[in-house]
CSV table of C-alpha atoms and ligand atoms in Angstrom, one decimal:
chain,number,residue,atom,x,y,z
A,29,MET,CA,241.9,138.5,22.6
A,30,ASN,CA,241.7,142.2,21.8
A,31,LEU,CA,239.1,142.3,19.1
A,32,LYS,CA,238.4,145.6,17.5
A,33,SER,CA,234.7,145.8,16.9
A,34,LYS,CA,233.7,146.8,13.3
A,35,LEU,CA,230.2,148.0,14.8
A,36,PRO,CA,231.3,149.5,18.1
A,37,SER,CA,228.0,151.4,18.6
A,38,VAL,CA,225.7,148.6,17.7
A,39,GLY,CA,224.0,146.7,20.6
A,40,THR,CA,220.9,144.3,20.6
A,41,THR,CA,218.1,145.8,18.3
A,42,ILE,CA,215.3,147.7,19.9
A,43,PHE,CA,212.8,145.1,18.4
A,44,THR,CA,214.5,142.3,20.3
A,45,VAL,CA,214.5,144.4,23.5
A,46,MET,CA,210.9,145.4,23.3
A,47,SER,CA,209.5,142.0,22.2
A,48,LYS,CA,211.4,140.2,25.0
A,49,LEU,CA,210.1,142.9,27.6
A,50,ALA,CA,206.5,142.5,26.3
A,51,ALA,CA,206.9,138.7,26.7
A,52,ASP,CA,208.5,138.9,30.1
A,53,VAL,CA,205.7,141.2,31.5
A,54,GLY,CA,202.8,139.7,29.5
A,55,ALA,CA,202.2,142.9,27.6
A,56,ILE,CA,200.4,143.1,24.3
A,57,ASN,CA,203.2,143.5,21.6
A,58,LEU,CA,202.6,146.3,19.3
A,59,SER,CA,206.4,146.9,18.9
A,60,GLN,CA,208.0,144.6,16.5
A,61,GLY,CA,206.3,144.7,13.0
A,62,PHE,CA,204.8,141.3,12.5
A,63,PRO,CA,201.1,140.1,12.2
A,64,ASP,CA,199.6,138.2,15.1
A,65,PHE,CA,197.3,136.4,12.7
A,66,ASP,CA,198.3,133.6,10.3
A,67,CYS,CA,199.0,133.7,6.6
A,68,ASP,CA,196.6,132.1,3.9
A,69,PRO,CA,196.5,128.4,4.8
A,70,ALA,CA,196.7,127.7,1.2
A,71,LEU,CA,200.2,129.1,1.1
A,72,VAL,CA,201.3,126.8,3.9
A,73,ASP,CA,199.7,123.9,1.9
A,74,ALA,CA,201.6,124.9,-1.2
A,75,VAL,CA,204.9,124.9,0.7
A,76,THR,CA,204.1,121.5,2.2
A,77,ARG,CA,203.2,120.1,-1.3
A,78,HIS,CA,206.6,121.2,-2.7
A,79,MET,CA,208.4,119.9,0.2
A,80,ARG,CA,206.6,116.5,-0.3
A,81,GLU,CA,207.3,116.7,-4.0
A,82,GLY,CA,211.1,116.6,-3.2
A,83,ARG,CA,211.9,120.3,-3.7
A,84,ASN,CA,214.2,120.3,-0.7
A,85,GLN,CA,217.7,120.9,-2.1
A,86,TYR,CA,219.6,124.1,-3.0
A,87,ALA,CA,217.7,126.6,-5.2
A,88,PRO,CA,219.6,128.2,-8.1
A,89,MET,CA,221.8,131.0,-6.6
A,90,GLN,CA,219.8,133.7,-8.3
A,91,GLY,CA,216.4,132.3,-7.3
A,92,VAL,CA,213.8,129.8,-8.6
A,93,PRO,CA,213.0,130.7,-12.2
A,94,ALA,CA,209.3,130.7,-11.9
A,95,LEU,CA,209.6,133.1,-8.9
A,96,ARG,CA,211.9,135.5,-10.8
A,97,GLN,CA,209.5,135.4,-13.7
A,98,ALA,CA,206.6,136.2,-11.4
A,99,ILE,CA,208.5,139.1,-9.8
A,100,ALA,CA,209.4,140.5,-13.3
A,101,ASP,CA,205.8,140.2,-14.5
A,102,LYS,CA,204.6,142.1,-11.5
A,103,PHE,CA,207.0,144.9,-12.1
A,104,ALA,CA,205.9,145.0,-15.7
A,105,ALA,CA,202.2,145.0,-14.8
A,106,LEU,CA,202.4,147.5,-11.9
A,107,TYR,CA,205.1,150.0,-13.0
A,108,GLY,CA,205.6,149.3,-16.6
A,109,ALA,CA,209.2,148.2,-15.9
A,110,PRO,CA,210.8,145.5,-18.1
A,111,TYR,CA,213.1,143.7,-15.8
A,112,ASP,CA,214.8,140.5,-17.3
A,113,PRO,CA,214.3,137.7,-14.8
A,114,GLU,CA,217.6,136.0,-16.0
A,115,THR,CA,219.8,139.1,-15.3
A,116,GLU,CA,218.0,141.5,-13.4
A,117,VAL,CA,216.0,139.8,-10.5
A,118,THR,CA,217.5,138.0,-7.5
A,119,VAL,CA,215.5,136.4,-4.7
A,120,THR,CA,217.1,136.9,-1.2
A,121,SER,CA,216.7,135.7,2.3
A,122,GLY,CA,214.6,138.7,3.2
A,123,GLY,CA,214.7,142.3,2.5
A,124,THR,CA,217.5,142.6,5.0
A,125,GLU,CA,219.9,140.3,3.0
A,126,ALA,CA,219.1,142.3,-0.2
A,127,ILE,CA,219.9,145.7,1.6
A,128,PHE,CA,223.1,144.3,3.0
A,129,ASP,CA,224.3,142.7,-0.4
A,130,ALA,CA,223.4,145.8,-2.2
A,131,VAL,CA,225.5,148.0,-0.1
A,132,ALA,CA,228.3,145.6,0.0
A,133,ALA,CA,228.3,145.3,-3.7
A,134,VAL,CA,228.8,149.0,-4.5
A,135,VAL,CA,230.2,150.8,-1.4
A,136,HIS,CA,233.9,150.9,-1.0
A,137,PRO,CA,235.9,152.2,2.0
A,138,GLY,CA,235.9,156.0,2.0
A,139,ASP,CA,232.6,156.2,0.2
A,140,GLU,CA,229.7,158.2,1.4
A,141,VAL,CA,226.0,157.0,1.5
A,142,ILE,CA,223.1,159.4,2.1
A,143,VAL,CA,220.5,157.9,4.5
A,144,PHE,CA,217.4,159.6,6.0
A,145,GLU,CA,216.8,159.4,9.6
A,146,PRO,CA,214.7,158.0,11.2
A,147,CYS,CA,215.6,154.9,9.2
A,148,TYR,CA,215.4,151.2,9.5
A,149,ASP,CA,218.1,150.0,11.7
A,150,SER,CA,220.0,147.7,9.3
A,151,TYR,CA,221.0,150.5,6.9
A,152,VAL,CA,223.9,152.3,8.8
A,153,PRO,CA,225.6,149.1,10.1
A,154,ALA,CA,225.5,147.8,6.3
A,155,ILE,CA,227.3,150.9,5.2
A,156,GLU,CA,229.8,150.8,8.0
A,157,VAL,CA,230.7,147.1,7.7
A,158,SER,CA,231.6,148.0,4.1
A,159,GLY,CA,233.9,150.9,5.3
A,160,GLY,CA,231.5,153.5,4.0
A,161,THR,CA,230.3,156.6,5.9
A,162,ALA,CA,226.6,157.2,6.5
A,163,ILE,CA,225.7,160.8,5.8
A,164,VAL,CA,222.6,161.3,7.6
A,165,VAL,CA,219.9,163.8,6.6
A,166,SER,CA,217.0,164.2,9.0
A,167,LEU,CA,213.3,163.9,8.1
A,168,ARG,CA,211.8,165.9,10.9
A,169,TYR,CA,208.7,165.5,13.0
A,170,PRO,CA,205.9,166.1,12.5
A,171,ASP,CA,205.7,165.9,8.7
A,172,TYR,CA,208.8,163.9,8.0
A,173,ALA,CA,209.3,165.4,4.4
A,174,VAL,CA,212.5,165.0,2.6
A,175,PRO,CA,214.5,168.4,2.9
A,176,TRP,CA,215.8,168.3,-0.7
A,177,ALA,CA,218.0,171.4,-0.2
A,178,GLU,CA,219.8,169.6,2.6
A,179,VAL,CA,220.1,166.5,0.4
A,180,ARG,CA,221.7,168.6,-2.3
A,181,ALA,CA,224.0,170.2,0.2
A,182,ALA,CA,225.1,166.6,1.5
A,183,VAL,CA,226.1,165.3,-2.0
A,184,THR,CA,229.9,165.2,-2.5
A,185,PRO,CA,232.2,163.5,-5.1
A,186,ARG,CA,232.4,160.6,-2.7
A,187,THR,CA,228.6,160.0,-2.6
A,188,ARG,CA,228.1,156.4,-3.9
A,189,MET,CA,224.5,155.8,-2.9
A,190,ILE,CA,221.3,157.3,-1.6
A,191,MET,CA,219.1,155.0,0.4
A,192,LEU,CA,215.3,155.8,0.3
A,193,ASN,CA,212.4,154.0,1.9
A,194,SER,CA,208.7,154.5,0.8
A,195,PRO,CA,206.2,153.7,2.5
A,196,HIS,CA,208.4,154.6,5.2
A,197,ASN,CA,209.2,152.7,8.5
A,198,PRO,CA,208.7,154.2,11.2
A,199,ALA,CA,207.3,157.6,9.9
A,200,ALA,CA,204.5,155.9,7.7
A,201,VAL,CA,205.1,158.7,5.1
A,202,ILE,CA,205.3,158.1,1.4
A,203,LEU,CA,207.3,159.7,-1.5
A,204,GLY,CA,205.3,161.8,-3.8
A,205,ALA,CA,205.7,162.8,-7.4
A,206,ASP,CA,207.6,166.0,-6.4
A,207,ASP,CA,210.1,163.9,-4.4
A,208,ILE,CA,210.7,161.7,-7.4
A,209,ALA,CA,211.2,164.9,-9.6
A,210,GLU,CA,213.7,166.3,-7.0
A,211,LEU,CA,215.6,163.1,-6.9
A,212,THR,CA,215.7,162.7,-10.7
A,213,ARG,CA,217.3,166.2,-11.0
A,214,LEU,CA,219.7,165.5,-8.1
A,215,VAL,CA,221.3,162.2,-9.5
A,216,GLU,CA,221.2,163.3,-13.2
A,217,GLY,CA,224.8,163.1,-14.5
A,218,THR,CA,226.2,161.6,-11.4
A,219,GLY,CA,227.5,158.1,-10.6
A,220,ILE,CA,225.3,157.9,-7.6
A,221,THR,CA,223.3,154.6,-7.2
A,222,ILE,CA,220.0,154.3,-5.4
A,223,LEU,CA,218.9,151.6,-2.9
A,224,SER,CA,215.1,151.9,-2.8
A,225,ASP,CA,213.6,149.9,0.1
A,226,GLU,CA,210.0,149.2,-1.0
A,227,VAL,CA,209.1,146.4,1.3
A,228,TYR,CA,205.8,148.1,2.1
A,229,GLU,CA,205.0,148.7,-1.5
A,230,HIS,CA,201.6,147.0,-1.2
A,231,ILE,CA,200.5,148.6,1.9
A,232,ILE,CA,199.7,152.2,0.9
A,233,PHE,CA,196.4,154.1,1.9
A,234,ASP,CA,193.7,156.5,0.8
A,235,GLY,CA,194.2,155.7,-2.9
A,236,ALA,CA,197.7,157.1,-3.0
A,237,ARG,CA,200.0,155.7,-5.7
A,238,HIS,CA,203.3,154.0,-4.8
A,239,GLU,CA,206.1,155.9,-6.4
A,240,SER,CA,208.4,153.1,-7.2
A,241,MET,CA,211.8,153.8,-8.6
A,242,ALA,CA,210.8,151.3,-11.3
A,243,ARG,CA,208.4,153.7,-12.9
A,244,SER,CA,211.0,155.9,-14.2
A,245,GLU,CA,213.5,154.8,-16.8
A,246,ALA,CA,216.1,157.3,-15.6
A,247,LEU,CA,215.9,156.3,-11.9
A,248,ARG,CA,215.5,152.4,-12.3
A,249,ALA,CA,218.8,152.6,-14.5
A,250,ARG,CA,220.7,153.3,-11.2
A,251,SER,CA,218.4,151.5,-8.7
A,252,PHE,CA,218.4,148.4,-6.4
A,253,ILE,CA,214.8,147.9,-5.6
A,254,VAL,CA,214.2,145.7,-2.5
A,255,GLY,CA,211.0,143.8,-1.8
A,256,SER,CA,209.8,141.4,1.0
A,257,PHE,CA,207.3,138.5,0.8
A,258,GLY,CA,207.2,138.7,4.6
A,259,LYS,CA,205.3,141.9,4.6
A,260,THR,CA,203.0,141.0,1.6
A,261,TYR,CA,202.0,137.5,2.6
A,262,HIS,CA,202.1,137.7,6.4
A,263,VAL,CA,205.1,135.5,6.7
A,264,THR,CA,207.7,137.6,8.3
A,265,GLY,CA,209.3,134.5,9.8
A,266,TRP,CA,210.0,133.0,6.4
A,267,LYS,CA,212.5,135.7,5.3
A,268,VAL,CA,212.2,135.8,1.7
A,269,GLY,CA,212.7,138.9,-0.3
A,270,TYR,CA,214.1,140.0,-3.6
A,271,VAL,CA,216.0,142.8,-5.5
A,272,VAL,CA,215.5,144.0,-8.9
A,273,ALA,CA,218.2,146.1,-10.6
A,274,PRO,CA,219.8,146.7,-14.1
A,275,ALA,CA,222.0,143.9,-15.2
A,276,ALA,CA,225.3,145.5,-14.4
A,277,LEU,CA,224.2,146.3,-10.8
A,278,THR,CA,222.7,142.7,-10.5
A,279,THR,CA,225.9,141.2,-11.6
A,280,GLU,CA,227.8,142.8,-8.7
A,281,PHE,CA,225.0,142.1,-6.4
A,282,ARG,CA,224.9,138.5,-7.1
A,283,LYS,CA,228.8,138.3,-6.5
A,284,VAL,CA,228.0,139.2,-2.8
A,285,HIS,CA,224.7,137.2,-2.5
A,286,GLN,CA,226.3,134.0,-3.6
A,287,PHE,CA,228.7,134.1,-0.6
A,288,VAL,CA,226.4,135.6,2.0
A,289,THR,CA,223.6,132.9,1.7
A,290,PHE,CA,224.1,131.4,-1.8
A,291,SER,CA,220.5,130.8,-2.2
A,292,THR,CA,217.1,131.0,-0.5
A,293,ASN,CA,214.7,128.4,0.9
A,294,THR,CA,213.6,126.2,-2.1
A,295,PRO,CA,210.0,125.0,-1.3
A,296,ILE,CA,208.9,128.5,-0.1
A,297,GLN,CA,210.2,130.0,-3.4
A,298,HIS,CA,208.0,127.5,-5.4
A,299,ALA,CA,204.9,128.3,-3.3
A,300,LEU,CA,205.5,132.0,-3.5
A,301,ALA,CA,205.9,131.8,-7.3
A,302,GLU,CA,202.4,130.2,-7.5
A,303,PHE,CA,200.8,132.9,-5.4
A,304,LEU,CA,202.5,135.8,-7.0
A,305,SER,CA,201.8,134.6,-10.5
A,306,GLU,CA,198.1,134.2,-9.7
A,307,LYS,CA,198.2,137.8,-8.4
A,308,ARG,CA,197.0,136.5,-4.9
A,309,GLY,CA,197.1,138.6,-1.7
A,310,TYR,CA,198.8,141.8,-2.7
A,311,PRO,CA,196.0,143.6,-4.7
A,312,GLU,CA,193.8,143.6,-1.6
A,313,LEU,CA,196.5,144.3,1.1
A,314,SER,CA,196.2,148.1,1.2
A,315,ALA,CA,192.4,147.9,1.9
A,316,PHE,CA,193.1,145.1,4.6
A,317,TYR,CA,195.5,147.3,6.4
A,318,GLN,CA,193.7,150.6,6.0
A,319,ARG,CA,190.7,149.1,7.7
A,320,LYS,CA,193.0,148.0,10.6
A,321,ARG,CA,194.6,151.6,10.8
A,322,ASP,CA,191.2,153.1,10.9
A,323,LEU,CA,190.0,150.7,13.5
A,324,PHE,CA,193.1,151.5,15.8
A,325,LEU,CA,192.4,155.3,15.3
A,326,THR,CA,188.7,155.1,16.1
A,327,LEU,CA,189.5,153.1,19.3
A,328,LEU,CA,191.8,156.0,20.3
A,329,ALA,CA,189.6,158.8,19.0
A,330,GLY,CA,188.9,161.4,21.9
A,331,SER,CA,192.0,160.3,23.8
A,332,ARG,CA,195.2,162.4,24.5
A,333,TRP,CA,197.1,160.4,22.0
A,334,LYS,CA,197.5,162.5,18.8
A,335,PRO,CA,198.0,160.3,15.6
A,336,LEU,CA,200.3,161.5,12.8
A,337,PRO,CA,199.2,160.6,9.3
A,338,SER,CA,199.8,157.0,8.4
A,339,ARG,CA,200.0,156.9,4.7
A,340,GLY,CA,201.5,153.4,4.3
A,341,THR,CA,203.1,150.5,6.1
A,342,TYR,CA,201.5,148.9,9.2
A,343,PHE,CA,202.6,151.5,11.5
A,344,GLN,CA,201.1,154.3,13.4
A,345,LEU,CA,203.0,157.0,15.0
A,346,LEU,CA,201.2,158.5,18.1
A,347,ASP,CA,202.3,161.8,19.6
A,348,TYR,CA,202.1,161.6,23.4
A,349,SER,CA,203.1,165.2,24.4
A,350,ALA,CA,199.7,165.8,25.8
A,351,ILE,CA,200.3,162.9,28.3
A,352,THR,CA,203.9,163.2,29.6
A,353,ASN,CA,207.1,164.9,28.9
A,354,GLU,CA,209.2,161.8,29.5
A,355,ARG,CA,211.8,160.8,26.7
A,356,ASP,CA,210.4,158.3,24.3
A,357,MET,CA,212.4,155.4,25.5
A,358,ASP,CA,211.5,156.0,29.2
A,359,PHE,CA,207.9,156.3,28.3
A,360,ALA,CA,207.8,153.2,26.0
A,361,LEU,CA,209.3,151.1,28.9
A,362,ARG,CA,206.9,152.4,31.3
A,363,LEU,CA,203.9,151.9,29.0
A,364,THR,CA,205.0,148.3,28.5
A,365,LYS,CA,205.5,147.4,32.3
A,366,GLU,CA,202.7,149.5,33.8
A,367,HIS,CA,200.1,149.6,31.1
A,368,GLY,CA,200.8,146.3,29.2
A,369,VAL,CA,201.2,147.7,25.7
A,370,ALA,CA,204.7,147.6,24.0
A,371,SER,CA,205.6,150.0,21.4
A,372,ILE,CA,208.9,151.2,19.7
A,373,PRO,CA,210.6,154.6,20.6
A,374,THR,CA,211.5,156.2,17.4
A,375,SER,CA,214.9,157.3,18.9
A,376,ALA,CA,215.9,153.8,18.0
A,377,PHE,CA,215.8,155.0,14.3
A,378,LEU,CA,217.6,158.3,15.0
A,379,TYR,CA,221.3,159.3,14.8
A,380,ARG,CA,221.3,163.1,15.0
A,381,GLN,CA,218.1,164.7,15.9
A,382,PRO,CA,216.7,164.8,19.5
A,383,PRO,CA,213.8,162.2,19.7
A,384,PRO,CA,210.2,163.8,19.2
A,385,PRO,CA,207.4,162.7,21.6
A,386,VAL,CA,206.1,160.0,19.4
A,387,LEU,CA,205.9,156.1,19.7
A,388,ARG,CA,205.4,153.6,16.8
A,389,PHE,CA,202.6,151.1,17.1
A,390,CYS,CA,202.2,148.2,14.7
A,391,PHE,CA,198.6,147.6,13.7
A,392,ALA,CA,199.2,144.3,11.8
A,393,LYS,CA,197.2,142.7,14.7
A,394,ARG,CA,193.9,140.9,15.0
A,395,ASP,CA,191.1,143.3,15.7
A,396,GLU,CA,190.7,141.8,19.4
A,397,THR,CA,194.3,142.6,20.0
A,398,LEU,CA,193.9,146.1,18.8
A,399,GLU,CA,190.8,146.5,21.0
A,400,VAL,CA,192.4,145.3,24.2
A,401,ALA,CA,195.6,147.4,23.5
A,402,ALA,CA,193.6,150.6,22.8
A,403,ASP,CA,191.4,150.0,25.8
A,404,ARG,CA,194.6,149.8,27.9
A,405,ILE,CA,196.2,153.0,26.8
A,406,ARG,CA,193.2,155.4,25.7
A,407,ARG,CA,192.6,156.7,29.2
A,408,LEU,CA,196.1,157.9,29.9
B,22,PLP,C1,211.9,149.3,6.1
B,22,PLP,C2,212.3,147.9,6.2
B,22,PLP,N1,213.1,147.4,5.4
B,22,PLP,C3,213.5,146.2,5.4
B,22,PLP,C4,212.9,145.2,6.2
B,22,PLP,C5,213.3,143.8,6.3
B,22,PLP,O1,212.6,142.9,5.6
B,22,PLP,P1,212.7,141.3,5.9
B,22,PLP,O2,212.0,141.0,7.0
B,22,PLP,O3,212.2,140.6,4.6
B,22,PLP,O4,214.2,141.0,6.0
B,22,PLP,C6,211.9,145.7,7.2
B,22,PLP,C7,211.4,144.8,8.2
B,22,PLP,O5,210.8,145.2,9.1
B,22,PLP,C8,211.6,147.0,7.2
B,22,PLP,O6,210.7,147.6,7.9
């Protein structure tokens, strides 16, 4: 059969490639973004209890009411944003599903979507499956700041959406108040929607404030805001996330969501509703990960690895230009095979610009894991 691929340039994701290689050669896996420690046992107990109590059938399409209420309450408390849990909050099977559904809900063939490289690898395929065109604007090493003049130049009458991510994977930068002001001016008077990927909203360092789109009435009126409980509760394998958006956007979003997954795992939603409504876990998450970031940096201090500032997420970019002039992919493979530490080359997140000499390391790991990993690479 002569099948014409809708995603001809997509192969196996770099995360799968590096995690498999790490397993094959017995390397420490600092590549894929997941903790090597367990979640709060009380969360597992809560899921088990809900299963035993028989909450094992389809959840409502839009999500369990108690969880939607807890999400709305969190947005009101943290960002002063009044989302209606009935019409403006939807629970999804991970942030990835939320991103895909939001793009599919509003992007028509021929539409343009502005994305910033480096970017999470699901963005561009989601746009292309919907027949849209990704207009890539480069965030450049080493500061990865948003070049607003270039963004303005990239806007056309066909621009349907701008996709943003803060705290940012893989660059670990965050949007500031100036960025929000620029964005507000840029979209004012246009029909451009915003997809704001805020899955790392609770992992932000050095006392910085998370600039959620929800804080601004003008921006939240046109935004899908995506969250993920995988990041917040150390349960990336459970794949539960959400999207908040104004009712008109949510109506279109749910039309897609109900035919992609229909609904999300029921007992887990009930357990997360308990944790979230009791404000468990997320208030102390930034301090928890900041300590791990600082430990990792202390362990590498004095080495030829040069850290770039990590202002949020659980990723650290390390500049290796003082060690080798290899391309990032080649060096990442060699580092895994010869030195037993797997990382992610940032070229995996790039579309236009040549890869800079940096690798992404995930520090969502036990202290012992970080100690052994740092010991293996610090003398390079
Ligand atoms: C920037 C970003 N967005 C979205 C996701 C997907 O989240 P989930 O695992 O909930 O699908 C990830 C996961 O790594 C991510 O890093």
